[in-house]
Amino acid sequence: MTIYAAEGPIPAVIARKAIHLLDEDERKKVVKTKELWLDIGAKDRDEAAKSVSIGDPVTLELGYQEMRNNLANSPGMDNKTGLWVSFEALRRAKKKGGLNVALYAVATVQEEIGLRGAITSAYGVNPHVGVAVDVTHATDCPTIDKTQEGDIKLGGGPVIYRGPNMNPRVVDRLRSAAESSEMAVQWGASGRGTGTDANAIQLARGGVAAGLISIPNRYMHSAVEMISLDDIDQAADLLAQFALEIEKDADFTPK
């Protein structure tokens, strides 16, 4: 583990009673968070208190790892992929040239606790159209029911979502951008609010034409979230092409 203290990162380990010292009943129980502690190697309480403070954030000391078939795993792929795709799409659109509209790439915060960053960002930018970038469950591994979660594969391309959060003309334009780029995409659907930044974008100010593309993510919200590097590359191309195809007077009013 790493503790981010005022003086800088401090290495630590999660500790509990050694397995050799557990009695039979203790061995059968799942350890509770309150029964764990972080050991930074301090000699005593006073030394520990000089280095760390109550409320210092703690993260798992894990890193980025590339795998075969152009896959990669890392903690936080849920957010890292969206960040990379959004800014890389902006860079690629600028490089290609020919934009008819102003284009913004925004890295939002606190999505998991109320879409807060998207609410303030959408209000501040006041976009005519906005596309959220998030992740969705890759179902190409054991124990996942594809009849409930859909058939989504790593390396199958970004997922374009349809549903009440997504403006149908935005969806059509994303489809058109994929076709004009001869790009493979996958499809997802949600019959209610998605819980992504697309919700906040859609409801900003007087309402915004919203879309959602998602990156297939295997083992979501674990320390080894796995994605395809091909998927994020194609997602950046898809968003760049989508932006390049928007006319100055584009109308997103659903028919």
Tab-separated table of N, CA and C in Angstrom, residues 119 122-124 126-128 167 199-210:
chain	number	residue	atom	x	y	z
A	119	ILE	N	-21.711	17.702	-13.730
A	119	ILE	CA	-22.736	18.731	-13.528
A	119	ILE	C	-22.125	20.123	-13.672
A	122	ALA	N	-20.585	20.605	-17.427
A	122	ALA	CA	-21.599	20.803	-18.457
A	122	ALA	C	-22.232	22.187	-18.319
A	123	TYR	N	-22.399	22.634	-17.084
A	123	TYR	CA	-22.947	23.973	-16.884
A	123	TYR	C	-21.968	25.028	-17.382
A	124	GLY	N	-20.677	24.843	-17.073
A	124	GLY	CA	-19.680	25.830	-17.454
A	124	GLY	C	-19.431	25.888	-18.948
A	126	ASN	N	-21.482	24.658	-21.309
A	126	ASN	CA	-22.763	24.903	-21.976
A	126	ASN	C	-22.742	24.377	-23.413
A	127	PRO	N	-22.533	23.068	-23.593
A	127	PRO	CA	-22.391	22.514	-24.943
A	127	PRO	C	-23.720	22.367	-25.660
A	128	HIS	N	-23.649	22.317	-26.972
A	128	HIS	CA	-24.815	22.000	-27.793
A	128	HIS	C	-25.029	20.489	-27.833
A	167	ASN	N	-29.470	10.962	-26.975
A	167	ASN	CA	-30.206	11.579	-28.066
A	167	ASN	C	-30.092	10.692	-29.310
A	199	ASN	N	-25.893	11.302	-17.963
A	199	ASN	CA	-27.060	11.804	-17.237
A	199	ASN	C	-26.955	13.305	-16.987
A	200	ALA	N	-25.799	13.699	-16.433
A	200	ALA	CA	-25.604	15.108	-16.091
A	200	ALA	C	-25.552	15.976	-17.336
A	201	ILE	N	-24.909	15.479	-18.389
A	201	ILE	CA	-24.832	16.240	-19.629
A	201	ILE	C	-26.225	16.488	-20.187
A	202	GLN	N	-27.034	15.429	-20.234
A	202	GLN	CA	-28.370	15.534	-20.809
A	202	GLN	C	-29.230	16.559	-20.077
A	203	LEU	N	-29.072	16.669	-18.766
A	203	LEU	CA	-29.930	17.525	-17.951
A	203	LEU	C	-29.319	18.886	-17.648
A	204	ALA	N	-28.178	19.206	-18.255
A	204	ALA	CA	-27.529	20.486	-17.986
A	204	ALA	C	-28.338	21.647	-18.553
A	205	ARG	N	-28.424	22.710	-17.792
A	205	ARG	CA	-29.132	23.929	-18.203
A	205	ARG	C	-30.507	23.590	-18.786
A	206	GLY	N	-30.737	23.951	-20.073
A	206	GLY	CA	-32.026	23.662	-20.685
A	206	GLY	C	-32.081	22.315	-21.371
A	207	GLY	N	-31.040	21.506	-21.196
A	207	GLY	CA	-30.986	20.195	-21.836
A	207	GLY	C	-29.949	20.171	-22.953
A	208	VAL	N	-29.199	19.075	-23.039
A	208	VAL	CA	-28.133	18.934	-24.019
A	208	VAL	C	-28.314	17.614	-24.763
A	209	ALA	N	-28.071	17.627	-26.060
A	209	ALA	CA	-28.090	16.391	-26.837
A	209	ALA	C	-26.914	15.534	-26.380
A	210	ALA	N	-27.187	14.400	-25.772
A	210	ALA	CA	-26.139	13.612	-25.128
A	210	ALA	C	-25.946	12.264	-25.799
